[in-house]
Short mmCIF file of N, CA and C in Angstrom, two decimals:
data_model
loop_
_atom_site.label_atom_id
_atom_site.label_comp_id
_atom_site.label_asym_id
_atom_site.label_seq_id
_atom_site.Cartn_x
_atom_site.Cartn_y
_atom_site.Cartn_z
N ILE A 17 22.78 42.26 196.02
CA ILE A 17 22.81 42.17 197.71
C ILE A 17 22.44 43.09 198.38
N ASP A 18 21.42 43.30 199.02
CA ASP A 18 21.41 43.91 200.07
C ASP A 18 22.64 44.23 201.41
N GLY A 19 22.92 45.43 201.34
CA GLY A 19 24.59 44.96 202.28
C GLY A 19 25.46 45.00 201.98
N ILE A 20 25.83 44.77 200.88
CA ILE A 20 27.05 45.16 199.67
C ILE A 20 27.82 46.18 200.46
N GLY A 21 29.11 46.30 201.00
CA GLY A 21 30.09 47.09 201.31
C GLY A 21 29.46 47.32 203.06
N ASP A 22 28.88 46.50 203.45
CA ASP A 22 28.34 46.97 205.33
C ASP A 22 28.83 45.77 205.59
N VAL A 23 30.09 45.46 205.93
CA VAL A 23 30.77 44.17 205.91
C VAL A 23 30.33 43.86 207.53
N ASN A 24 30.51 45.11 208.54
CA ASN A 24 30.02 44.80 209.78
C ASN A 24 28.92 44.87 210.02
N GLU A 25 28.10 44.91 208.90
CA GLU A 25 26.25 45.31 209.56
C GLU A 25 25.89 46.32 210.39
N ASP A 26 26.34 47.40 210.60
CA ASP A 26 25.74 48.82 211.36
C ASP A 26 24.92 49.33 210.07
N LYS A 27 24.57 49.12 209.11
CA LYS A 27 23.91 49.86 208.13
C LYS A 27 24.16 51.09 207.70
N ILE A 28 25.65 50.74 207.57
CA ILE A 28 26.49 52.10 206.67
C ILE A 28 27.51 51.77 206.24
N VAL A 29 28.13 52.69 205.12
CA VAL A 29 29.54 51.79 204.77
C VAL A 29 30.30 52.73 205.06
N THR A 30 31.69 52.47 205.77
CA THR A 30 32.32 53.39 205.95
C THR A 30 34.03 52.50 206.13
N GLY A 31 35.12 53.77 205.93
CA GLY A 31 36.33 53.19 206.09
C GLY A 31 36.67 51.82 206.64
N SER A 32 35.82 52.01 207.91
CA SER A 32 36.53 50.30 209.06
C SER A 32 35.51 49.33 208.12
N ASP A 33 34.60 49.29 206.79
CA ASP A 33 33.99 48.07 206.55
C ASP A 33 35.74 47.71 205.40
N ALA A 34 35.63 48.51 204.77
CA ALA A 34 37.19 48.70 204.16
C ALA A 34 37.78 47.89 205.04
N THR A 35 38.59 48.71 206.01
CA THR A 35 39.93 47.76 206.56
C THR A 35 39.34 46.22 207.14
N GLU A 36 38.22 46.23 207.71
CA GLU A 36 37.71 44.74 208.11
C GLU A 36 38.30 43.57 206.72
N VAL A 37 37.74 44.38 205.79
CA VAL A 37 38.27 43.90 204.52
C VAL A 37 39.35 43.40 204.24
N LEU A 38 40.33 44.16 204.49
CA LEU A 38 41.53 44.21 204.83
C LEU A 38 42.41 43.33 205.40
N ASN A 39 41.99 43.69 206.22
CA ASN A 39 42.66 42.88 207.68
C ASN A 39 42.17 41.22 207.61
N ALA A 40 40.75 40.82 206.90
CA ALA A 40 40.53 39.17 206.39
C ALA A 40 41.95 38.89 205.47
N TYR A 41 41.58 39.75 204.53
CA TYR A 41 42.35 39.13 203.35
C TYR A 41 44.17 38.97 203.83
N THR A 42 44.50 39.84 204.80
CA THR A 42 45.77 39.65 205.69
C THR A 42 45.97 38.51 205.91
N MET A 43 45.01 38.13 206.93
CA MET A 43 45.11 36.92 207.63
C MET A 43 45.02 35.78 206.81
N LEU A 44 43.72 35.97 206.02
CA LEU A 44 44.05 34.76 204.71
C LEU A 44 45.55 34.53 204.12
N SER A 45 45.68 35.99 203.64
CA SER A 45 47.11 35.31 203.15
C SER A 45 48.18 34.64 203.94
N SER A 46 48.05 35.11 205.24
CA SER A 46 49.34 34.61 205.65
C SER A 46 48.79 33.16 206.54
N ASN A 47 47.70 32.86 206.01
CA ASN A 47 46.86 31.61 207.07
C ASN A 47 46.04 31.34 206.22
N PRO A 48 46.08 30.59 205.41
CA PRO A 48 44.66 30.07 204.25
C PRO A 48 43.68 29.42 205.17
N SER A 49 43.86 28.71 205.97
CA SER A 49 42.73 28.29 207.02
C SER A 49 42.07 29.14 207.53
N TYR A 50 42.82 30.11 207.48
CA TYR A 50 41.78 30.98 208.54
C TYR A 50 40.18 31.11 207.82
N LYS A 51 39.44 31.24 208.75
CA LYS A 51 37.97 30.91 208.71
C LYS A 51 37.59 32.88 209.15
N VAL A 52 36.86 33.16 207.69
CA VAL A 52 36.67 34.75 207.37
C VAL A 52 35.01 34.65 207.90
N ASP A 53 34.35 35.32 208.48
CA ASP A 53 33.34 36.00 209.03
C ASP A 53 32.87 35.89 207.97
N GLU A 54 31.32 35.30 207.97
CA GLU A 54 30.90 35.47 206.52
C GLU A 54 30.17 36.44 206.09
N ALA A 55 29.96 37.42 206.99
CA ALA A 55 29.07 38.92 206.78
C ALA A 55 30.99 39.43 205.67
N ILE A 56 31.79 39.25 206.29
CA ILE A 56 32.87 40.01 205.21
C ILE A 56 32.66 39.01 204.08
N MET A 57 32.49 38.04 204.27
CA MET A 57 32.79 36.98 202.44
C MET A 57 31.36 37.59 201.92
N LEU A 58 30.78 37.57 202.28
CA LEU A 58 29.51 37.66 201.26
C LEU A 58 28.94 39.28 201.15
N TYR A 59 29.59 40.09 202.28
CA TYR A 59 29.48 41.73 201.93
C TYR A 59 30.49 42.33 201.32
N GLY A 60 31.53 41.50 201.66
CA GLY A 60 32.81 42.42 201.69
C GLY A 60 33.21 41.88 200.08
N ASP A 61 33.19 40.98 199.37
CA ASP A 61 33.84 40.93 197.88
C ASP A 61 32.69 41.42 196.96
N MET A 62 33.34 42.33 196.46
CA MET A 62 32.95 43.90 195.84
C MET A 62 32.92 43.60 194.34
N ASN A 63 33.61 42.59 193.90
CA ASN A 63 33.61 42.07 192.56
C ASN A 63 33.23 40.69 192.36
N PHE A 64 32.62 40.41 193.42
CA PHE A 64 31.73 38.79 193.11
C PHE A 64 32.41 38.10 192.44
N ASP A 65 33.81 38.09 192.45
CA ASP A 65 34.55 36.80 192.03
C ASP A 65 34.69 35.67 193.14
N GLY A 66 33.87 36.02 194.05
CA GLY A 66 34.02 34.59 195.29
C GLY A 66 35.55 34.20 195.87
N ILE A 67 36.26 35.62 195.50
CA ILE A 67 37.73 35.60 196.56
C ILE A 67 37.97 37.01 196.90
N LEU A 68 38.22 36.59 198.48
CA LEU A 68 38.30 37.97 198.84
C LEU A 68 39.61 38.87 199.22
N ASN A 69 40.42 39.90 198.47
CA ASN A 69 41.63 39.99 198.58
C ASN A 69 42.03 41.50 198.46
N GLY A 70 42.72 42.55 198.14
CA GLY A 70 43.01 43.50 198.37
C GLY A 70 42.26 44.37 197.31
N SER A 71 41.89 44.10 196.27
CA SER A 71 40.93 44.36 194.90
C SER A 71 39.38 44.94 195.56
N ASP A 72 39.00 43.92 196.30
CA ASP A 72 37.68 44.51 197.02
C ASP A 72 38.36 45.26 198.02
N ALA A 73 38.97 45.68 198.93
CA ALA A 73 38.87 46.65 200.22
C ALA A 73 39.30 47.68 199.38
N THR A 74 40.21 47.75 197.98
CA THR A 74 39.98 48.65 197.09
C THR A 74 38.96 49.57 196.90
N MET A 75 38.16 48.92 196.16
CA MET A 75 36.64 49.04 195.85
C MET A 75 35.86 49.22 197.07
N LEU A 76 36.36 48.53 197.96
CA LEU A 76 35.29 49.26 199.02
C LEU A 76 35.67 50.55 199.52
N LEU A 77 36.85 50.86 199.58
CA LEU A 77 37.25 52.28 200.06
C LEU A 77 36.80 53.01 198.94
N GLN A 78 36.85 52.94 197.77
CA GLN A 78 36.52 53.81 196.48
C GLN A 78 34.75 53.98 196.05
N TYR A 79 33.79 53.05 196.89
CA TYR A 79 32.83 53.25 197.15
C TYR A 79 32.44 54.04 198.03
N TYR A 80 33.37 53.73 199.46
CA TYR A 80 32.95 55.06 200.64
C TYR A 80 33.28 56.26 200.09
N THR A 81 34.11 56.47 199.68
CA THR A 81 35.12 58.04 199.61
C THR A 81 33.95 58.60 198.39
N MET A 82 33.43 58.16 197.42
CA MET A 82 32.01 58.18 196.64
C MET A 82 30.54 58.66 197.59
N LEU A 83 30.20 57.38 198.37
CA LEU A 83 29.53 57.89 199.20
C LEU A 83 29.72 58.92 200.32
N SER A 84 30.31 59.26 200.84
CA SER A 84 30.84 60.95 201.51
C SER A 84 31.20 61.67 200.82
N SER A 85 31.12 61.70 200.01
CA SER A 85 31.03 63.29 198.77
C SER A 85 29.86 63.43 198.36
N ASP A 86 28.81 62.26 198.15
CA ASP A 86 27.73 62.69 197.54
C ASP A 86 26.60 61.37 197.82
N PRO A 87 25.77 61.79 199.86
CA PRO A 87 24.81 61.06 199.67
C PRO A 87 23.87 60.49 198.93
N THR A 88 23.80 60.70 198.28
CA THR A 88 22.69 60.21 197.14
C THR A 88 23.49 59.13 196.04
N TYR A 89 24.76 59.05 195.93
CA TYR A 89 25.49 58.27 195.11
C TYR A 89 25.03 56.56 195.91
N ASN A 90 25.02 55.59 194.72
CA ASN A 90 24.20 54.36 195.49
C ASN A 90 25.00 53.12 194.64
N LEU A 91 24.91 52.05 194.95
CA LEU A 91 25.50 51.08 194.23
C LEU A 91 25.40 50.84 192.91
N ASP A 92 24.30 50.94 192.23
CA ASP A 92 23.78 51.06 190.86
C ASP A 92 25.18 51.72 190.39
N LYS A 93 25.19 53.26 190.53
CA LYS A 93 25.94 53.93 190.13
C LYS A 93 27.19 53.88 190.51
N PHE A 94 27.64 53.20 191.05
CA PHE A 94 29.47 52.93 191.46
C PHE A 94 29.63 51.76 190.67
N PHE A 95 28.95 50.91 190.55
CA PHE A 95 29.04 49.47 189.57
C PHE A 95 28.90 49.92 188.38
N SER A 96 28.43 50.77 188.19
CA SER A 96 28.31 51.70 186.28
C SER A 96 29.44 52.23 186.17
N ASP A 97 29.62 53.18 187.12
CA ASP A 97 31.27 53.55 187.14
C ASP A 97 32.22 52.88 187.08
N MET A 98 32.80 51.66 187.44
CA MET A 98 33.27 50.62 187.78
C MET A 98 33.11 49.89 186.03
N ASN A 99 32.27 49.70 185.20
CA ASN A 99 32.15 49.31 184.39
C ASN A 99 31.50 47.76 184.91
N MET A 100 30.66 47.96 185.61
CA MET A 100 30.24 46.66 186.15
C MET A 100 28.79 46.57 186.45
N LYS A 101 27.85 46.63 184.86
CA LYS A 101 26.34 46.90 185.16
C LYS A 101 25.91 45.93 185.29
N ASN A 102 26.20 44.61 185.52
CA ASN A 102 25.42 43.64 185.58
C ASN A 102 25.51 43.44 187.11
N ALA A 103 26.18 44.17 188.21
CA ALA A 103 26.97 43.15 189.40
C ALA A 103 25.54 43.12 190.14
N LEU A 104 24.62 43.63 190.02
CA LEU A 104 23.77 43.41 191.08
C LEU A 104 22.50 42.91 190.07
#
């Protein structure tokens, strides 16, 4: 899926994206009827389990950290490093 991790759809993955996922997860935890923004659900479910939670925010922050230190880093490499070879 193009855009994985870019939950605010600004064409770049940053710590802000991880924060938005964590905020949405926090809202869901306290209010199960909370309506999560479609982009956050689509692009923020980093482990593709259909559930938005702290694991997704952590994975997104890990991806952002690697991307920040190596601009050539990409999702294929990230998922391979995370042992999720068939994710994309």
